């Protein structure tokens, strides 16, 4: 498959477009907001430069070639024309997605595959019935040009051949498809991350530890082992009897379900909403967000290269 359209050019859309283009696909991308469309070439160009600095981009790419490989369109029809795959990467709003899928149903060929990059929504009830056999979720993680995980999730009516084809597409990008048997909100990685977040919010709100202490515990405790062992292989090394005893002794009680965090609410009320605002849980020193993103990306690429050399421990 070479002709791919992406609807939604924000944080995820432009990154997915870059991944696809660097692996030989012709991509068209559109967004309803002119300012978002205008930012797409610069965002992709910056990401490409970071990949090139790390030696992680294919040879022969520059901004001009990228502009040819990824065409930014103001209108839906030229963006969608002839596309064999359309990836929806718009806001996580059910009604917005329902309206978009209705428009895609009207404009796309009958054999076009429709994929959603949704993180949590069950989009299948939002997709016209006639499209169900060729509809699925393809969910990337940010930044998609560095993080290799892609969730491939069928709906109840998805043709298994479509699932196989899309998993193969992901492998062709040098990425790792995780094929789920059915939709579940958050898939695997995001659900585990949500469980960590619930505990972190509880620790912060109860004043048990400061944000840096919590991140230090994650970085120097969990994160050192997870890239090599994952979670279940780590349990094998610790010994499964220990896991049995921990369960039997009820040595851990998860925090109750919650819909808010006092610490988080206070930060947001102060306008400390994260890197884009210059401050969140941490003060980022007045550095431009693009500089912070590039530093993050450089460090992730260096870690990824090191991990490729180190490898993982894996049983059968």
GROMACS .gro file of N, CA and C in nm, residues 1-5 16-28 48 57-61 65-66 68-71 85 169-174:
model
  111
    1UNK      N    1   0.086  -0.120   0.000
    1UNK     CA    2   0.000   0.000   0.000
    1UNK      C    3   0.088   0.124   0.000
    2UNK      N    4   0.062   0.218  -0.090
    2UNK     CA    5   0.147   0.337  -0.099
    2UNK      C    6   0.072   0.467  -0.077
    3UNK      N    7  -0.059   0.470  -0.099
    3UNK     CA    8  -0.134   0.593  -0.088
    3UNK      C    9  -0.211   0.595   0.044
    4UNK      N   10  -0.171   0.684   0.134
    4UNK     CA   11  -0.231   0.690   0.268
    4UNK      C   12  -0.271   0.834   0.297
    5UNK      N   13  -0.392   0.850   0.351
    5UNK     CA   14  -0.440   0.983   0.391
    5UNK      C   15  -0.453   0.986   0.542
   16UNK      N   16   0.282   1.055   1.264
   16UNK     CA   17   0.249   0.933   1.189
   16UNK      C   18   0.282   0.952   1.041
   17UNK      N   19   0.251   1.071   0.989
   17UNK     CA   20   0.283   1.100   0.849
   17UNK      C   21   0.432   1.087   0.824
   18UNK      N   22   0.514   1.135   0.915
   18UNK     CA   23   0.659   1.127   0.899
   18UNK      C   24   0.705   0.981   0.894
   19UNK      N   25   0.656   0.900   0.987
   19UNK     CA   26   0.693   0.758   0.990
   19UNK      C   27   0.659   0.691   0.857
   20UNK      N   28   0.537   0.713   0.811
   20UNK     CA   29   0.492   0.651   0.686
   20UNK      C   30   0.576   0.697   0.567
   21UNK      N   31   0.603   0.826   0.559
   21UNK     CA   32   0.677   0.880   0.446
   21UNK      C   33   0.819   0.825   0.442
   22UNK      N   34   0.884   0.817   0.557
   22UNK     CA   35   1.023   0.770   0.561
   22UNK      C   36   1.035   0.624   0.519
   23UNK      N   37   0.922   0.554   0.517
   23UNK     CA   38   0.924   0.413   0.476
   23UNK      C   39   0.854   0.391   0.343
   24UNK      N   40   0.851   0.497   0.261
   24UNK     CA   41   0.816   0.481   0.121
   24UNK      C   42   0.671   0.503   0.084
   25UNK      N   43   0.587   0.545   0.177
   25UNK     CA   44   0.446   0.567   0.146
   25UNK      C   45   0.423   0.712   0.104
   26UNK      N   46   0.336   0.730   0.006
   26UNK     CA   47   0.291   0.864  -0.032
   26UNK      C   48   0.177   0.903   0.061
   27UNK      N   49   0.191   1.016   0.127
   27UNK     CA   50   0.098   1.055   0.232
   27UNK      C   51   0.035   1.189   0.200
   28UNK      N   52  -0.097   1.198   0.223
   28UNK     CA   53  -0.165   1.328   0.219
   28UNK      C   54  -0.219   1.350   0.359
   48UNK      N   55   1.248   1.524   1.164
   48UNK     CA   56   1.342   1.459   1.073
   48UNK      C   57   1.486   1.497   1.107
   57UNK      N   58   1.745   0.806   1.072
   57UNK     CA   59   1.661   0.833   0.955
   57UNK      C   60   1.722   0.767   0.832
   58UNK      N   61   1.639   0.720   0.738
   58UNK     CA   62   1.696   0.667   0.613
   58UNK      C   63   1.776   0.774   0.541
   59UNK      N   64   1.872   0.731   0.462
   59UNK     CA   65   1.956   0.826   0.389
   59UNK      C   66   1.877   0.894   0.278
   60UNK      N   67   1.922   1.014   0.242
   60UNK     CA   68   1.869   1.081   0.124
   60UNK      C   69   1.748   1.169   0.149
   61UNK      N   70   1.715   1.194   0.277
   61UNK     CA   71   1.598   1.276   0.307
   61UNK      C   72   1.638   1.418   0.343
   65UNK      N   73   1.238   1.684  -0.002
   65UNK     CA   74   1.186   1.550  -0.030
   65UNK      C   75   1.066   1.519   0.060
   66UNK      N   76   1.073   1.565   0.184
   66UNK     CA   77   0.963   1.540   0.277
   66UNK      C   78   0.837   1.611   0.231
   68UNK      N   79   0.752   1.667  -0.068
   68UNK     CA   80   0.699   1.592  -0.182
   68UNK      C   81   0.629   1.465  -0.136
   69UNK      N   82   0.686   1.400  -0.035
   69UNK     CA   83   0.632   1.272   0.013
   69UNK      C   84   0.505   1.291   0.094
   70UNK      N   85   0.494   1.404   0.165
   70UNK     CA   86   0.377   1.433   0.248
   70UNK      C   87   0.312   1.560   0.196
   71UNK      N   88   0.197   1.546   0.135
   71UNK     CA   89   0.127   1.660   0.075
   71UNK      C   90   0.023   1.710   0.174
   85UNK      N   91  -0.578   0.362   0.241
   85UNK     CA   92  -0.589   0.364   0.387
   85UNK      C   93  -0.608   0.508   0.432
  169UNK      N   94   0.177  -0.390   0.765
  169UNK     CA   95   0.214  -0.252   0.735
  169UNK      C   96   0.299  -0.194   0.847
  170UNK      N   97   0.257  -0.217   0.971
  170UNK     CA   98   0.331  -0.165   1.087
  170UNK      C   99   0.471  -0.227   1.093
  171UNK      N  100   0.480  -0.357   1.070
  171UNK     CA  101   0.612  -0.422   1.070
  171UNK      C  102   0.701  -0.362   0.961
  172UNK      N  103   0.641  -0.328   0.848
  172UNK     CA  104   0.717  -0.268   0.740
  172UNK      C  105   0.772  -0.130   0.775
  173UNK      N  106   0.716  -0.068   0.877
  173UNK     CA  107   0.767   0.061   0.926
  173UNK      C  108   0.879   0.042   1.027
  174UNK      N  109   0.915  -0.083   1.054
  174UNK     CA  110   1.015  -0.112   1.156
  174UNK      C  111   0.959  -0.099   1.296
   0.00000   0.00000   0.00000
